[in-house]
Amino acid sequence: MDERHTPRTAPSSHRPVGWRRSVAALAGLTAVSLLVGFVWLPSVHEDFTAEGLWASICRAAGVPARWYTGGTAPAAAPPGTQVVLAREMARPRDAGSVGRGATLALNCTMCHGAHGMSTSNAPNLAGQYPEVVIKQLLDYKHGHRVNAVMQALAASLSEQDIRDLAAYYASLPKARTAPTTYDETLPALVRVGAPLRNIAPCISCHGGIDQKFGTPWIEGMPRDYLVAQLRAFRSGERRNDPQGVMRTMARQMTDAEIEEVATFYARKAAPAGVQGH
């Protein structure tokens, strides 16, 4: 037989060596990737360690760090609100509207303060976004937000009265601190939220830079008020949030997280002597 036509193959002993080297290289690359993703990155980026190494691993794998165990939401709940937010609500009002609102606001001073800054556990209204005041008063008026005093007061207000009140409070000196930004030390839920528990960062809606239309300014609000509202959203007692956004997030929050977020925002109260006159 002519040996020139006989195919020649590489010695079989060469293949296992190359195969072992490939496996070793792949294993080494995997180990380096894991170290970078789960050790080095979390160590240099505080946001990634908001809930610890285990949460980082779960985020990378796309699974929850812990499963929701708070029970099931009501099967059929009545509408939370009928108010449709429109940019027109935030349009500046004329002096006449502000003046009428100031007169109507005399009925509000006992709880919300003479200049919109509460000395009780009622929310501060000085400088509040007008569409927020309009929405909440309409919800009280139509029974979508429950509070005996506020419902009684709102029942007698016309829609024009409500717009005048919103114009007045929006016109007051903004006796509040600078908006929350990413440049300061923030609690984990305020800064990055908890995506695996369906909790968005508070700052993404309530921040002064990233404020979502219709969400209130909450810096400097009374702590007990914030705690009460978050707990009411969590239990479903308060349900006038559009599409159930706040209920969805608050339902996943622990008591400690509610306390931490409320304390953070309450501490951002305006310094003494800066309140509106």
Short mmCIF file of C-alpha atoms in Angstrom, two decimals, residues 2-263:
data_model
loop_
_atom_site.label_atom_id
_atom_site.label_comp_id
_atom_site.label_asym_id
_atom_site.label_seq_id
_atom_site.Cartn_x
_atom_site.Cartn_y
_atom_site.Cartn_z
CA ASP A 2 1.20 3.47 -0.82
CA GLU A 3 1.81 5.20 2.49
CA ARG A 4 1.52 8.61 0.82
CA HIS A 5 -2.28 8.25 0.71
CA THR A 6 -2.69 7.12 4.31
CA PRO A 7 -4.24 9.92 6.46
CA ARG A 8 -2.16 10.79 9.46
CA THR A 9 -3.73 11.88 12.77
CA ALA A 10 -2.29 13.70 15.72
CA PRO A 11 -1.23 11.45 18.55
CA SER A 12 -4.16 10.81 20.83
CA SER A 13 -2.07 11.77 23.84
CA HIS A 14 -2.05 15.42 22.67
CA ARG A 15 -5.84 15.89 22.87
CA PRO A 16 -6.37 15.33 26.60
CA VAL A 17 -3.70 17.92 27.42
CA GLY A 18 -5.38 20.61 25.31
CA TRP A 19 -8.78 19.69 26.67
CA ARG A 20 -7.56 19.92 30.25
CA ARG A 21 -6.04 23.31 29.56
CA SER A 22 -9.33 24.59 28.10
CA VAL A 23 -11.31 23.39 31.09
CA ALA A 24 -8.78 24.93 33.48
CA ALA A 25 -8.90 28.25 31.59
CA LEU A 26 -12.70 28.27 31.65
CA ALA A 27 -12.76 27.48 35.35
CA GLY A 28 -10.25 30.24 36.04
CA LEU A 29 -12.25 32.76 34.01
CA THR A 30 -15.43 31.78 35.85
CA ALA A 31 -13.74 32.19 39.23
CA VAL A 32 -12.38 35.62 38.26
CA SER A 33 -15.82 36.70 37.00
CA LEU A 34 -17.44 35.62 40.27
CA LEU A 35 -14.85 37.46 42.32
CA VAL A 36 -15.31 40.64 40.27
CA GLY A 37 -19.10 40.48 40.28
CA PHE A 38 -19.73 39.43 43.86
CA VAL A 39 -16.68 40.63 45.79
CA TRP A 40 -14.80 43.43 44.08
CA LEU A 41 -17.75 45.40 42.62
CA PRO A 42 -19.78 45.33 45.87
CA SER A 43 -16.71 46.46 47.80
CA VAL A 44 -16.21 49.59 45.70
CA HIS A 45 -19.86 50.48 44.97
CA GLU A 46 -21.97 51.07 48.07
CA ASP A 47 -25.20 50.75 46.10
CA PHE A 48 -24.48 47.08 45.38
CA THR A 49 -24.10 46.21 49.05
CA ALA A 50 -27.33 47.84 50.17
CA GLU A 51 -28.64 44.46 51.29
CA GLY A 52 -25.46 42.43 51.54
CA LEU A 53 -23.59 39.87 49.47
CA TRP A 54 -26.47 37.37 49.36
CA ALA A 55 -28.80 39.96 47.84
CA SER A 56 -26.13 40.78 45.25
CA ILE A 57 -25.89 37.13 44.26
CA CYS A 58 -29.68 36.85 44.02
CA ARG A 59 -29.87 40.00 41.89
CA ALA A 60 -27.32 38.54 39.50
CA ALA A 61 -29.23 35.25 39.34
CA GLY A 62 -32.59 37.01 38.90
CA VAL A 63 -34.26 35.49 41.96
CA PRO A 64 -35.57 37.08 45.19
CA ALA A 65 -33.32 37.18 48.23
CA ARG A 66 -36.44 36.47 50.26
CA TRP A 67 -39.97 35.70 49.23
CA TYR A 68 -42.99 37.80 50.09
CA THR A 69 -44.84 36.30 53.06
CA GLY A 70 -47.19 39.12 53.97
CA GLY A 71 -50.36 37.40 52.82
CA THR A 72 -52.49 38.08 49.79
CA ALA A 73 -53.91 41.38 48.64
CA PRO A 74 -57.69 41.85 48.71
CA ALA A 75 -59.31 40.00 45.83
CA ALA A 76 -61.53 42.89 44.78
CA ALA A 77 -60.93 46.41 46.05
CA PRO A 78 -62.93 49.51 45.10
CA PRO A 79 -61.17 52.17 43.02
CA GLY A 80 -58.47 53.96 44.99
CA THR A 81 -58.95 57.30 43.27
CA GLN A 82 -60.83 58.83 40.38
CA VAL A 83 -58.55 61.85 40.02
CA VAL A 84 -56.72 62.09 36.71
CA LEU A 85 -53.54 64.11 37.11
CA ALA A 86 -53.12 66.75 34.43
CA ARG A 87 -50.34 69.28 33.91
CA GLU A 88 -52.95 72.03 34.04
CA MET A 89 -53.21 71.42 37.80
CA ALA A 90 -49.68 72.74 38.27
CA ARG A 91 -50.22 75.90 36.23
CA PRO A 92 -49.51 79.10 38.24
CA ARG A 93 -52.68 80.84 39.45
CA ASP A 94 -53.44 84.53 39.54
CA ALA A 95 -53.37 86.66 42.67
CA GLY A 96 -57.14 86.42 43.02
CA SER A 97 -56.98 82.64 43.30
CA VAL A 98 -54.19 82.85 45.87
CA GLY A 99 -56.13 85.42 47.89
CA ARG A 100 -59.29 83.34 47.94
CA GLY A 101 -57.23 80.33 48.96
CA ALA A 102 -55.69 82.27 51.84
CA THR A 103 -59.17 83.04 53.17
CA LEU A 104 -60.27 79.42 52.87
CA ALA A 105 -57.05 78.27 54.56
CA LEU A 106 -58.09 79.95 57.81
CA ASN A 107 -60.06 76.78 58.46
CA CYS A 108 -56.88 74.73 58.08
CA THR A 109 -54.54 76.54 60.45
CA MET A 110 -55.29 74.49 63.56
CA CYS A 111 -53.71 71.38 62.03
CA HIS A 112 -51.52 72.66 59.18
CA GLY A 113 -50.22 75.81 60.84
CA ALA A 114 -50.78 79.50 60.16
CA HIS A 115 -48.25 79.46 57.33
CA GLY A 116 -48.62 75.89 56.17
CA MET A 117 -46.01 74.48 58.57
CA SER A 118 -47.59 72.02 60.96
CA THR A 119 -46.73 71.90 64.65
CA SER A 120 -48.68 68.65 65.03
CA ASN A 121 -48.58 65.43 63.06
CA ALA A 122 -50.44 66.90 60.10
CA PRO A 123 -48.50 67.32 56.85
CA ASN A 124 -46.70 70.55 56.00
CA LEU A 125 -48.37 72.30 53.06
CA ALA A 126 -46.16 75.36 52.57
CA GLY A 127 -44.73 75.20 49.07
CA GLN A 128 -46.37 71.84 48.36
CA TYR A 129 -46.91 71.05 44.69
CA PRO A 130 -50.39 72.29 43.72
CA GLU A 131 -51.44 69.11 41.92
CA VAL A 132 -50.74 67.18 45.13
CA VAL A 133 -53.05 69.37 47.22
CA ILE A 134 -55.74 69.22 44.53
CA LYS A 135 -55.62 65.45 44.28
CA GLN A 136 -55.69 64.79 48.01
CA LEU A 137 -58.59 67.21 48.63
CA LEU A 138 -60.59 65.67 45.78
CA ASP A 139 -59.92 62.21 47.19
CA TYR A 140 -61.13 63.34 50.62
CA LYS A 141 -64.18 64.98 49.04
CA HIS A 142 -65.19 61.83 47.17
CA GLY A 143 -64.34 59.41 49.98
CA HIS A 144 -61.28 57.82 48.39
CA ARG A 145 -59.08 58.91 51.28
CA VAL A 146 -60.44 58.49 54.77
CA ASN A 147 -60.08 60.98 57.62
CA ALA A 148 -63.09 62.23 59.54
CA VAL A 149 -61.90 65.83 59.86
CA MET A 150 -60.57 66.20 56.33
CA GLN A 151 -63.59 64.55 54.75
CA ALA A 152 -65.93 66.90 56.59
CA LEU A 153 -63.95 69.96 55.50
CA ALA A 154 -63.49 68.85 51.90
CA ALA A 155 -67.15 67.94 51.45
CA SER A 156 -68.14 71.61 51.42
CA LEU A 157 -65.40 72.72 49.00
CA SER A 158 -66.10 73.32 45.34
CA GLU A 159 -63.50 72.33 42.78
CA GLN A 160 -62.64 76.02 42.42
CA ASP A 161 -62.16 76.27 46.19
CA ILE A 162 -59.78 73.33 46.04
CA ARG A 163 -57.76 74.91 43.23
CA ASP A 164 -57.60 78.18 45.17
CA LEU A 165 -56.34 76.41 48.29
CA ALA A 166 -53.71 74.61 46.24
CA ALA A 167 -52.63 77.92 44.68
CA TYR A 168 -52.31 79.54 48.11
CA TYR A 169 -50.21 76.79 49.67
CA ALA A 170 -48.01 76.54 46.58
CA SER A 171 -47.37 80.28 46.79
CA LEU A 172 -46.08 80.21 50.36
CA PRO A 173 -42.33 80.52 50.92
CA LYS A 174 -40.81 77.11 50.48
CA ALA A 175 -39.76 76.69 54.08
CA ARG A 176 -38.05 73.42 53.38
CA THR A 177 -34.54 72.16 52.92
CA ALA A 178 -32.85 71.44 49.62
CA PRO A 179 -34.22 68.41 47.78
CA THR A 180 -32.81 64.98 48.48
CA THR A 181 -30.02 64.16 46.03
CA TYR A 182 -27.62 61.30 45.41
CA ASP A 183 -24.77 63.44 46.79
CA GLU A 184 -25.71 62.79 50.41
CA THR A 185 -25.79 59.75 52.67
CA LEU A 186 -29.10 58.01 52.08
CA PRO A 187 -30.81 54.93 53.54
CA ALA A 188 -30.73 51.96 51.18
CA LEU A 189 -34.44 52.14 50.32
CA VAL A 190 -34.22 55.86 49.58
CA ARG A 191 -31.17 55.49 47.35
CA VAL A 192 -31.53 52.17 45.51
CA GLY A 193 -34.78 50.64 46.75
CA ALA A 194 -35.11 46.86 46.80
CA PRO A 195 -35.80 45.73 43.21
CA LEU A 196 -36.29 42.08 44.09
CA ARG A 197 -39.08 43.08 46.46
CA ASN A 198 -40.62 45.46 43.95
CA ILE A 199 -39.59 48.54 45.95
CA ALA A 200 -38.41 51.46 43.85
CA PRO A 201 -35.98 54.01 45.33
CA CYS A 202 -37.90 56.72 47.17
CA ILE A 203 -35.75 59.34 45.48
CA SER A 204 -36.88 58.24 42.01
CA CYS A 205 -40.35 59.73 42.64
CA HIS A 206 -40.01 62.01 45.64
CA GLY A 207 -36.60 63.48 44.84
CA GLY A 208 -36.36 67.15 44.02
CA ILE A 209 -34.44 66.30 40.84
CA ASP A 210 -36.41 63.23 39.76
CA GLN A 211 -39.78 64.28 41.17
CA LYS A 212 -42.61 62.37 39.56
CA PHE A 213 -45.60 64.56 38.71
CA GLY A 214 -48.24 64.23 41.41
CA THR A 215 -45.97 62.91 44.16
CA PRO A 216 -45.64 65.10 47.25
CA TRP A 217 -42.62 66.86 48.64
CA ILE A 218 -41.93 64.92 51.84
CA GLU A 219 -38.69 66.44 53.14
CA GLY A 220 -39.27 67.76 56.64
CA MET A 221 -42.67 66.11 57.07
CA PRO A 222 -43.52 65.06 60.65
CA ARG A 223 -42.03 61.65 61.31
CA ASP A 224 -45.14 60.18 62.92
CA TYR A 225 -47.22 61.29 59.94
CA LEU A 226 -44.89 59.55 57.49
CA VAL A 227 -44.85 56.37 59.58
CA ALA A 228 -48.65 56.36 59.80
CA GLN A 229 -49.09 56.82 56.04
CA LEU A 230 -46.60 54.10 55.11
CA ARG A 231 -48.28 51.69 57.49
CA ALA A 232 -51.69 52.64 56.09
CA PHE A 233 -50.47 51.95 52.56
CA ARG A 234 -48.97 48.64 53.70
CA SER A 235 -52.21 47.45 55.31
CA GLY A 236 -54.38 48.76 52.49
CA GLU A 237 -56.18 51.13 54.82
CA ARG A 238 -55.05 53.97 52.57
CA ARG A 239 -55.57 53.17 48.90
CA ASN A 240 -55.77 56.44 46.98
CA ASP A 241 -52.41 55.91 45.27
CA PRO A 242 -52.81 55.62 41.47
CA GLN A 243 -52.37 52.05 40.23
CA GLY A 244 -51.57 51.00 43.80
CA VAL A 245 -47.95 52.10 43.46
CA MET A 246 -47.38 52.96 47.12
CA ARG A 247 -49.33 49.94 48.36
CA THR A 248 -47.23 47.62 46.22
CA MET A 249 -44.01 48.95 47.70
CA ALA A 250 -45.12 49.55 51.30
CA ARG A 251 -46.58 46.04 51.47
CA GLN A 252 -43.03 44.72 51.25
CA MET A 253 -41.49 47.09 53.81
CA THR A 254 -40.63 45.99 57.32
CA ASP A 255 -41.38 48.08 60.40
CA ALA A 256 -37.68 48.90 60.70
CA GLU A 257 -37.53 50.11 57.09
CA ILE A 258 -40.60 52.29 57.55
CA GLU A 259 -39.07 53.84 60.65
CA GLU A 260 -35.74 54.41 58.88
CA VAL A 261 -37.25 56.11 55.83
CA ALA A 262 -39.62 58.25 57.90
CA THR A 263 -36.85 59.34 60.25
#
